[in-house]
C-alpha cells in the first residue's frame, strides 16, 4: 500500500472549514468574558439595596460606596493580575500598613520632608514584593506558604518597631510635617463634582483598572501574565521570561499596597500598627468574585473592580438599609459562593455553545 | 500539496548534504547513572532523522541536551560547524533549534493566535503606547495555519478546546514560522489516534520539505518508517542501530526496536504449547496494515 493513495483524499477535507464548529454568536462571546458573572451579581446587589434602602440611592451615598470600593479595588486589581499570573499574596493586607508606617516613622524620626518617607516606603513595598517573587522562583514553594511567612514577618515588624519607637501601638501624627499637604492632595483629597465630594482614590482606581486592562489585553507583558498563570513550563519553553514576570507581579502588589498605605496615612495622619490583617482575603475575594480563576491563567482587571464594587455596595448598603452590620460577613460569604458558582456555570455554558 | 509528501525518497529533493547538527560521542551522567553513552548522530537539512527507543532508552535525555535543558557531560555537540555547550533553552532557540515537546508548550486557556506568538509577540507603536499588533498576529497565524492545511474557524478559541492533533500541528507551524532550522519532535504521535497521527506525520514531512532538519523521536517504528531518512535506535543509553533508509527494511527496524532476539525469545515463551508461535516480524507486518 503506498501512502500516496491514502494521503491525497484527506487534503481537500482538511482545507474545507470544519463544519462541526459553528461560529459563536456575539451574545455567547460576551457571556464567555470572565467578568460577566460578577457584573450580573453587581447589578442584582445594586437593585436590591436601591429597593430596600432609599438613602442608598442618593448621590452622596453612592460616592461613599465608590470610595469604599476604591480602597479595596486598587489592591484588588493588583491581586487579580497576580492571580491571573498563578500566584497568591497573603501579605497584601499588611504591606499596606507596613508602607504607611515606614513612610511616617522614617520621616518623623529623622525630621525629614514626608515625601522622602513616601519614596522610601515605595522602595520598601516594592522590595517586599520582589522578595516574595524571588523566593518563590528560587525555592519553587507554593506562594501561599511564602507569603504567609512574609505576612507574619511584616505583622510582627509593624507592631514591634512601632512599640520600640513610640512606646504605643500607633505611629506619631505627621499632620504638621513638611510635605503633608502636598501628599494629602495626591493620595487623600476630595474633589467636588456637582456638590458631591468624590475621593481622589476613586479616580486613581479607575486609572489603575484602565492601565491594568490595557496591559493585560494589549501588551506583551499581558500575554506573558496569562501564559505564566496558565502553564509556566510551557511559557518558559517558548522563551517567556517567567521569573521576571512573576517577580514583577508581586512588585505590582507591593506598589498597590504602598499606594493604599499612603492614602491611609494622609487621610488619618497616624497609623495603627496592627492594621491590615485580614484585608488580604477581601482582595482575593474581590478578584475571585470578579472572575479570576484561583488556579491562574484566566481573569480580568475589570472583574476585580466589579468585585470591589460589590463589596463596597454590600458593606455600606447593609448600613443604609438599617440592618445589623454583623450580617455583613454572612452576606459576603454567600456572595463569594454565588459569584463563583455563577462564573463557573456561565463559563461552562459559553464554552459548550 | 501533492499526495506523496509522506513518502520519502532515497534521494531527497532538497540539498540534503548540508549538515546542521552533529553529535559526536555525546554522553550524559547524572551522578553515577549514565543516562546516555557515546551517542553520535547527524541531522541534515531537508532530512528526517528518527530516534527510536523504548521507555528509559535515553530519548528524553538526548532531546534535553539538544534543546538546551541539560548540558552534556562528554562528547561534542556541533551546530552549523560550531561546537556548543547549551546552558539554557534560549541558547538553543537562538541557534534555530526548536523543540516541540510532548506537552507542546501551549497554554490551554489562551487563544490560538496568542499561543502562536507567545514569547515572540508582534508589537506596534512605541514608548508607553507600544501594544500588541492583534490584527497582524491574527492574520499571520491564520495564513500560517492555512499554509499547513490546518483549518480552525475561530482563532479566538482557547487551545484547550482543540484536538491533540490540531494542537500538535499548531506547535509545528509555530516552530516553522519562527525560522527553526532544526525541529525536534518529541513523540508527536504518541497520544494520537491513527488518523490524527497521519495528519501530524504529514506536517512532519512538510517541515522537511520546507528545508528543516527534523529529529523525530518516537517509539513507533511504523510511524518512523513512513517519513524517516535515517534511523537511530537507542537502547539503555547506547546507540544500538544507526542506518540510512536504503539499508534497512521496516521489518528489520521493528525487530531491532523490539530488541530483536529478545522478542523472539519472548514470543516463544508466551506461546501456548501446541500453537505455532507467530514470528514477531509477521506481527509487525500485520500491524503495519492496521495502521494505514
PDB file of N, CA and C in Angstrom, chain A residues 173-239:
ATOM      1  N   UNK A 173       1.688  61.277  64.902  1.00  0.00           N
ATOM      2  CA  UNK A 173       0.957  62.053  63.900  1.00  0.00           C
ATOM      3  C   UNK A 173       1.929  62.841  63.027  1.00  0.00           C
ATOM      4  N   UNK A 174       1.664  62.848  61.745  1.00  0.00           N
ATOM      5  CA  UNK A 174       2.559  63.554  60.825  1.00  0.00           C
ATOM      6  C   UNK A 174       1.860  64.764  60.225  1.00  0.00           C
ATOM      7  N   UNK A 175       0.688  65.147  60.790  1.00  0.00           N
ATOM      8  CA  UNK A 175      -0.151  66.161  60.164  1.00  0.00           C
ATOM      9  C   UNK A 175       0.531  67.520  60.014  1.00  0.00           C
ATOM     10  N   UNK A 176       1.482  67.845  60.915  1.00  0.00           N
ATOM     11  CA  UNK A 176       2.092  69.174  60.827  1.00  0.00           C
ATOM     12  C   UNK A 176       3.479  69.145  60.199  1.00  0.00           C
ATOM     13  N   UNK A 177       3.816  68.068  59.515  1.00  0.00           N
ATOM     14  CA  UNK A 177       5.165  67.969  58.941  1.00  0.00           C
ATOM     15  C   UNK A 177       5.218  68.493  57.517  1.00  0.00           C
ATOM     16  N   UNK A 178       6.438  68.803  57.065  1.00  0.00           N
ATOM     17  CA  UNK A 178       6.632  69.291  55.693  1.00  0.00           C
ATOM     18  C   UNK A 178       6.151  68.260  54.691  1.00  0.00           C
ATOM     19  N   UNK A 179       5.449  68.728  53.676  1.00  0.00           N
ATOM     20  CA  UNK A 179       5.031  67.841  52.602  1.00  0.00           C
ATOM     21  C   UNK A 179       3.700  67.165  52.846  1.00  0.00           C
ATOM     22  N   UNK A 180       3.108  67.347  54.023  1.00  0.00           N
ATOM     23  CA  UNK A 180       1.847  66.663  54.320  1.00  0.00           C
ATOM     24  C   UNK A 180       0.728  67.111  53.382  1.00  0.00           C
ATOM     25  N   UNK A 181       0.642  68.458  53.206  1.00  0.00           N
ATOM     26  CA  UNK A 181      -0.445  68.991  52.385  1.00  0.00           C
ATOM     27  C   UNK A 181      -0.348  68.486  50.948  1.00  0.00           C
ATOM     28  N   UNK A 182       0.885  68.519  50.411  1.00  0.00           N
ATOM     29  CA  UNK A 182       1.081  68.076  49.023  1.00  0.00           C
ATOM     30  C   UNK A 182       0.734  66.611  48.862  1.00  0.00           C
ATOM     31  N   UNK A 183       1.239  65.795  49.787  1.00  0.00           N
ATOM     32  CA  UNK A 183       0.988  64.358  49.701  1.00  0.00           C
ATOM     33  C   UNK A 183      -0.495  64.058  49.893  1.00  0.00           C
ATOM     34  N   UNK A 184      -1.134  64.841  50.791  1.00  0.00           N
ATOM     35  CA  UNK A 184      -2.563  64.625  51.006  1.00  0.00           C
ATOM     36  C   UNK A 184      -3.347  64.923  49.734  1.00  0.00           C
ATOM     37  N   UNK A 185      -2.919  65.956  48.996  1.00  0.00           N
ATOM     38  CA  UNK A 185      -3.612  66.304  47.749  1.00  0.00           C
ATOM     39  C   UNK A 185      -3.535  65.143  46.760  1.00  0.00           C
ATOM     40  N   UNK A 186      -2.383  64.468  46.729  1.00  0.00           N
ATOM     41  CA  UNK A 186      -2.205  63.376  45.769  1.00  0.00           C
ATOM     42  C   UNK A 186      -2.938  62.110  46.208  1.00  0.00           C
ATOM     43  N   UNK A 187      -2.830  61.777  47.512  1.00  0.00           N
ATOM     44  CA  UNK A 187      -3.310  60.466  47.951  1.00  0.00           C
ATOM     45  C   UNK A 187      -4.681  60.482  48.619  1.00  0.00           C
ATOM     46  N   UNK A 188      -5.093  61.636  49.174  1.00  0.00           N
ATOM     47  CA  UNK A 188      -6.297  61.574  50.022  1.00  0.00           C
ATOM     48  C   UNK A 188      -7.188  62.814  49.932  1.00  0.00           C
ATOM     49  N   UNK A 189      -7.186  63.481  48.763  1.00  0.00           N
ATOM     50  CA  UNK A 189      -8.023  64.677  48.680  1.00  0.00           C
ATOM     51  C   UNK A 189      -9.438  64.317  48.230  1.00  0.00           C
ATOM     52  N   UNK A 190     -10.314  65.306  48.361  1.00  0.00           N
ATOM     53  CA  UNK A 190     -11.702  65.110  47.928  1.00  0.00           C
ATOM     54  C   UNK A 190     -12.021  66.153  46.865  1.00  0.00           C
ATOM     55  N   UNK A 191     -12.588  65.707  45.754  1.00  0.00           N
ATOM     56  CA  UNK A 191     -12.939  66.625  44.682  1.00  0.00           C
ATOM     57  C   UNK A 191     -14.443  66.853  44.708  1.00  0.00           C
ATOM     58  N   UNK A 192     -14.832  68.122  44.482  1.00  0.00           N
ATOM     59  CA  UNK A 192     -16.262  68.440  44.449  1.00  0.00           C
ATOM     60  C   UNK A 192     -16.753  68.342  43.005  1.00  0.00           C
ATOM     61  N   UNK A 193     -17.662  67.423  42.791  1.00  0.00           N
ATOM     62  CA  UNK A 193     -18.247  67.303  41.453  1.00  0.00           C
ATOM     63  C   UNK A 193     -19.758  67.450  41.600  1.00  0.00           C
ATOM     64  N   UNK A 194     -20.283  68.606  41.174  1.00  0.00           N
ATOM     65  CA  UNK A 194     -21.728  68.861  41.261  1.00  0.00           C
ATOM     66  C   UNK A 194     -22.245  68.764  42.678  1.00  0.00           C
ATOM     67  N   UNK A 195     -21.475  69.307  43.629  1.00  0.00           N
ATOM     68  CA  UNK A 195     -21.936  69.315  45.011  1.00  0.00           C
ATOM     69  C   UNK A 195     -21.681  68.031  45.774  1.00  0.00           C
ATOM     70  N   UNK A 196     -21.155  67.009  45.079  1.00  0.00           N
ATOM     71  CA  UNK A 196     -20.884  65.739  45.749  1.00  0.00           C
ATOM     72  C   UNK A 196     -19.372  65.576  45.875  1.00  0.00           C
ATOM     73  N   UNK A 197     -18.916  65.235  47.068  1.00  0.00           N
ATOM     74  CA  UNK A 197     -17.487  65.048  47.279  1.00  0.00           C
ATOM     75  C   UNK A 197     -17.039  63.668  46.829  1.00  0.00           C
ATOM     76  N   UNK A 198     -16.138  63.654  45.844  1.00  0.00           N
ATOM     77  CA  UNK A 198     -15.628  62.362  45.372  1.00  0.00           C
ATOM     78  C   UNK A 198     -14.169  62.239  45.781  1.00  0.00           C
ATOM     79  N   UNK A 199     -13.849  61.168  46.460  1.00  0.00           N
ATOM     80  CA  UNK A 199     -12.479  60.947  46.912  1.00  0.00           C
ATOM     81  C   UNK A 199     -11.574  60.676  45.709  1.00  0.00           C
ATOM     82  N   UNK A 200     -10.348  61.187  45.799  1.00  0.00           N
ATOM     83  CA  UNK A 200      -9.421  61.072  44.666  1.00  0.00           C
ATOM     84  C   UNK A 200      -9.029  59.610  44.394  1.00  0.00           C
ATOM     85  N   UNK A 201      -9.152  58.778  45.433  1.00  0.00           N
ATOM     86  CA  UNK A 201      -8.798  57.363  45.232  1.00  0.00           C
ATOM     87  C   UNK A 201      -9.698  56.701  44.184  1.00  0.00           C
ATOM     88  N   UNK A 202     -10.939  57.221  44.052  1.00  0.00           N
ATOM     89  CA  UNK A 202     -11.850  56.668  43.047  1.00  0.00           C
ATOM     90  C   UNK A 202     -11.257  56.870  41.652  1.00  0.00           C
ATOM     91  N   UNK A 203     -10.699  58.072  41.436  1.00  0.00           N
ATOM     92  CA  UNK A 203     -10.105  58.369  40.126  1.00  0.00           C
ATOM     93  C   UNK A 203      -8.851  57.523  39.898  1.00  0.00           C
ATOM     94  N   UNK A 204      -8.025  57.425  40.951  1.00  0.00           N
ATOM     95  CA  UNK A 204      -6.817  56.584  40.837  1.00  0.00           C
ATOM     96  C   UNK A 204      -7.206  55.140  40.517  1.00  0.00           C
ATOM     97  N   UNK A 205      -8.240  54.682  41.200  1.00  0.00           N
ATOM     98  CA  UNK A 205      -8.716  53.304  40.998  1.00  0.00           C
ATOM     99  C   UNK A 205      -9.094  53.088  39.534  1.00  0.00           C
ATOM    100  N   UNK A 206      -9.913  54.014  39.005  1.00  0.00           N
ATOM    101  CA  UNK A 206     -10.335  53.879  37.605  1.00  0.00           C
ATOM    102  C   UNK A 206      -9.106  53.870  36.689  1.00  0.00           C
ATOM    103  N   UNK A 207      -8.160  54.776  36.976  1.00  0.00           N
ATOM    104  CA  UNK A 207      -6.948  54.849  36.156  1.00  0.00           C
ATOM    105  C   UNK A 207      -6.180  53.525  36.194  1.00  0.00           C
ATOM    106  N   UNK A 208      -6.015  52.972  37.414  1.00  0.00           N
ATOM    107  CA  UNK A 208      -5.253  51.718  37.544  1.00  0.00           C
ATOM    108  C   UNK A 208      -5.944  50.566  36.826  1.00  0.00           C
ATOM    109  N   UNK A 209      -7.284  50.538  36.907  1.00  0.00           N
ATOM    110  CA  UNK A 209      -8.015  49.449  36.240  1.00  0.00           C
ATOM    111  C   UNK A 209      -7.853  49.566  34.722  1.00  0.00           C
ATOM    112  N   UNK A 210      -7.919  50.815  34.228  1.00  0.00           N
ATOM    113  CA  UNK A 210      -7.757  51.021  32.782  1.00  0.00           C
ATOM    114  C   UNK A 210      -6.357  50.582  32.343  1.00  0.00           C
ATOM    115  N   UNK A 211      -5.339  51.001  33.102  1.00  0.00           N
ATOM    116  CA  UNK A 211      -3.965  50.623  32.750  1.00  0.00           C
ATOM    117  C   UNK A 211      -3.802  49.104  32.803  1.00  0.00           C
ATOM    118  N   UNK A 212      -4.336  48.480  33.869  1.00  0.00           N
ATOM    119  CA  UNK A 212      -4.188  47.026  34.022  1.00  0.00           C
ATOM    120  C   UNK A 212      -4.879  46.292  32.872  1.00  0.00           C
ATOM    121  N   UNK A 213      -6.057  46.776  32.480  1.00  0.00           N
ATOM    122  CA  UNK A 213      -6.776  46.137  31.375  1.00  0.00           C
ATOM    123  C   UNK A 213      -5.984  46.253  30.082  1.00  0.00           C
ATOM    124  N   UNK A 214      -5.448  47.433  29.853  1.00  0.00           N
ATOM    125  CA  UNK A 214      -4.631  47.676  28.664  1.00  0.00           C
ATOM    126  C   UNK A 214      -3.411  46.745  28.648  1.00  0.00           C
ATOM    127  N   UNK A 215      -2.737  46.683  29.778  1.00  0.00           N
ATOM    128  CA  UNK A 215      -1.541  45.837  29.873  1.00  0.00           C
ATOM    129  C   UNK A 215      -1.911  44.370  29.626  1.00  0.00           C
ATOM    130  N   UNK A 216      -2.993  43.926  30.266  1.00  0.00           N
ATOM    131  CA  UNK A 216      -3.371  42.516  30.168  1.00  0.00           C
ATOM    132  C   UNK A 216      -3.718  42.109  28.745  1.00  0.00           C
ATOM    133  N   UNK A 217      -4.515  42.948  28.090  1.00  0.00           N
ATOM    134  CA  UNK A 217      -5.070  42.515  26.800  1.00  0.00           C
ATOM    135  C   UNK A 217      -4.277  42.982  25.591  1.00  0.00           C
ATOM    136  N   UNK A 218      -3.477  44.025  25.759  1.00  0.00           N
ATOM    137  CA  UNK A 218      -2.870  44.604  24.572  1.00  0.00           C
ATOM    138  C   UNK A 218      -1.353  44.760  24.627  1.00  0.00           C
ATOM    139  N   UNK A 219      -0.693  44.150  25.603  1.00  0.00           N
ATOM    140  CA  UNK A 219       0.769  44.258  25.610  1.00  0.00           C
ATOM    141  C   UNK A 219       1.392  42.869  25.732  1.00  0.00           C
ATOM    142  N   UNK A 220       2.672  42.810  25.436  1.00  0.00           N
ATOM    143  CA  UNK A 220       3.392  41.536  25.534  1.00  0.00           C
ATOM    144  C   UNK A 220       3.385  41.041  26.968  1.00  0.00           C
ATOM    145  N   UNK A 221       3.576  41.977  27.892  1.00  0.00           N
ATOM    146  CA  UNK A 221       3.614  41.594  29.307  1.00  0.00           C
ATOM    147  C   UNK A 221       2.299  40.923  29.704  1.00  0.00           C
ATOM    148  N   UNK A 222       1.186  41.463  29.187  1.00  0.00           N
ATOM    149  CA  UNK A 222      -0.122  40.881  29.491  1.00  0.00           C
ATOM    150  C   UNK A 222      -0.217  39.452  28.997  1.00  0.00           C
ATOM    151  N   UNK A 223       0.284  39.248  27.800  1.00  0.00           N
ATOM    152  CA  UNK A 223       0.310  37.899  27.229  1.00  0.00           C
ATOM    153  C   UNK A 223       1.119  36.961  28.123  1.00  0.00           C
ATOM    154  N   UNK A 224       2.222  37.490  28.632  1.00  0.00           N
ATOM    155  CA  UNK A 224       3.094  36.676  29.487  1.00  0.00           C
ATOM    156  C   UNK A 224       2.402  36.355  30.801  1.00  0.00           C
ATOM    157  N   UNK A 225       1.629  37.333  31.335  1.00  0.00           N
ATOM    158  CA  UNK A 225       0.943  37.104  32.613  1.00  0.00           C
ATOM    159  C   UNK A 225      -0.032  35.935  32.463  1.00  0.00           C
ATOM    160  N   UNK A 226      -0.829  35.967  31.394  1.00  0.00           N
ATOM    161  CA  UNK A 226      -1.756  34.861  31.153  1.00  0.00           C
ATOM    162  C   UNK A 226      -0.986  33.547  30.991  1.00  0.00           C
ATOM    163  N   UNK A 227       0.140  33.623  30.285  1.00  0.00           N
ATOM    164  CA  UNK A 227       0.900  32.411  29.985  1.00  0.00           C
ATOM    165  C   UNK A 227       1.525  31.802  31.241  1.00  0.00           C
ATOM    166  N   UNK A 228       2.135  32.636  32.093  1.00  0.00           N
ATOM    167  CA  UNK A 228       2.790  32.061  33.281  1.00  0.00           C
ATOM    168  C   UNK A 228       1.750  31.499  34.250  1.00  0.00           C
ATOM    169  N   UNK A 229       0.545  32.087  34.233  1.00  0.00           N
ATOM    170  CA  UNK A 229      -0.504  31.566  35.098  1.00  0.00           C
ATOM    171  C   UNK A 229      -1.129  30.307  34.526  1.00  0.00           C
ATOM    172  N   UNK A 230      -1.239  30.260  33.193  1.00  0.00           N
ATOM    173  CA  UNK A 230      -1.881  29.121  32.550  1.00  0.00           C
ATOM    174  C   UNK A 230      -1.005  27.885  32.575  1.00  0.00           C
ATOM    175  N   UNK A 231       0.262  28.052  32.260  1.00  0.00           N
ATOM    176  CA  UNK A 231       1.182  26.917  32.219  1.00  0.00           C
ATOM    177  C   UNK A 231       2.599  27.472  32.185  1.00  0.00           C
ATOM    178  N   UNK A 232       3.245  27.546  33.351  1.00  0.00           N
ATOM    179  CA  UNK A 232       4.537  28.246  33.350  1.00  0.00           C
ATOM    180  C   UNK A 232       5.642  27.444  32.666  1.00  0.00           C
ATOM    181  N   UNK A 233       5.521  26.127  32.660  1.00  0.00           N
ATOM    182  CA  UNK A 233       6.544  25.324  31.963  1.00  0.00           C
ATOM    183  C   UNK A 233       6.466  25.583  30.461  1.00  0.00           C
ATOM    184  N   UNK A 234       5.241  25.620  29.937  1.00  0.00           N
ATOM    185  CA  UNK A 234       5.058  25.900  28.509  1.00  0.00           C
ATOM    186  C   UNK A 234       5.558  27.293  28.178  1.00  0.00           C
ATOM    187  N   UNK A 235       5.249  28.249  29.061  1.00  0.00           N
ATOM    188  CA  UNK A 235       5.671  29.621  28.818  1.00  0.00           C
ATOM    189  C   UNK A 235       7.191  29.711  28.772  1.00  0.00           C
ATOM    190  N   UNK A 236       7.854  29.009  29.709  1.00  0.00           N
ATOM    191  CA  UNK A 236       9.310  29.051  29.745  1.00  0.00           C
ATOM    192  C   UNK A 236       9.900  28.444  28.475  1.00  0.00           C
ATOM    193  N   UNK A 237       9.269  27.368  28.013  1.00  0.00           N
ATOM    194  CA  UNK A 237       9.799  26.665  26.843  1.00  0.00           C
ATOM    195  C   UNK A 237       9.761  27.518  25.580  1.00  0.00           C
ATOM    196  N   UNK A 238       8.816  28.450  25.481  1.00  0.00           N
ATOM    197  CA  UNK A 238       8.788  29.293  24.288  1.00  0.00           C
ATOM    198  C   UNK A 238       9.478  30.629  24.523  1.00  0.00           C
ATOM    199  N   UNK A 239      10.184  30.746  25.635  1.00  0.00           N
ATOM    200  CA  UNK A 239      11.026  31.924  25.830  1.00  0.00           C
ATOM    201  C   UNK A 239      10.384  33.070  26.595  1.00  0.00           C
TER     202      UNK A 239
END
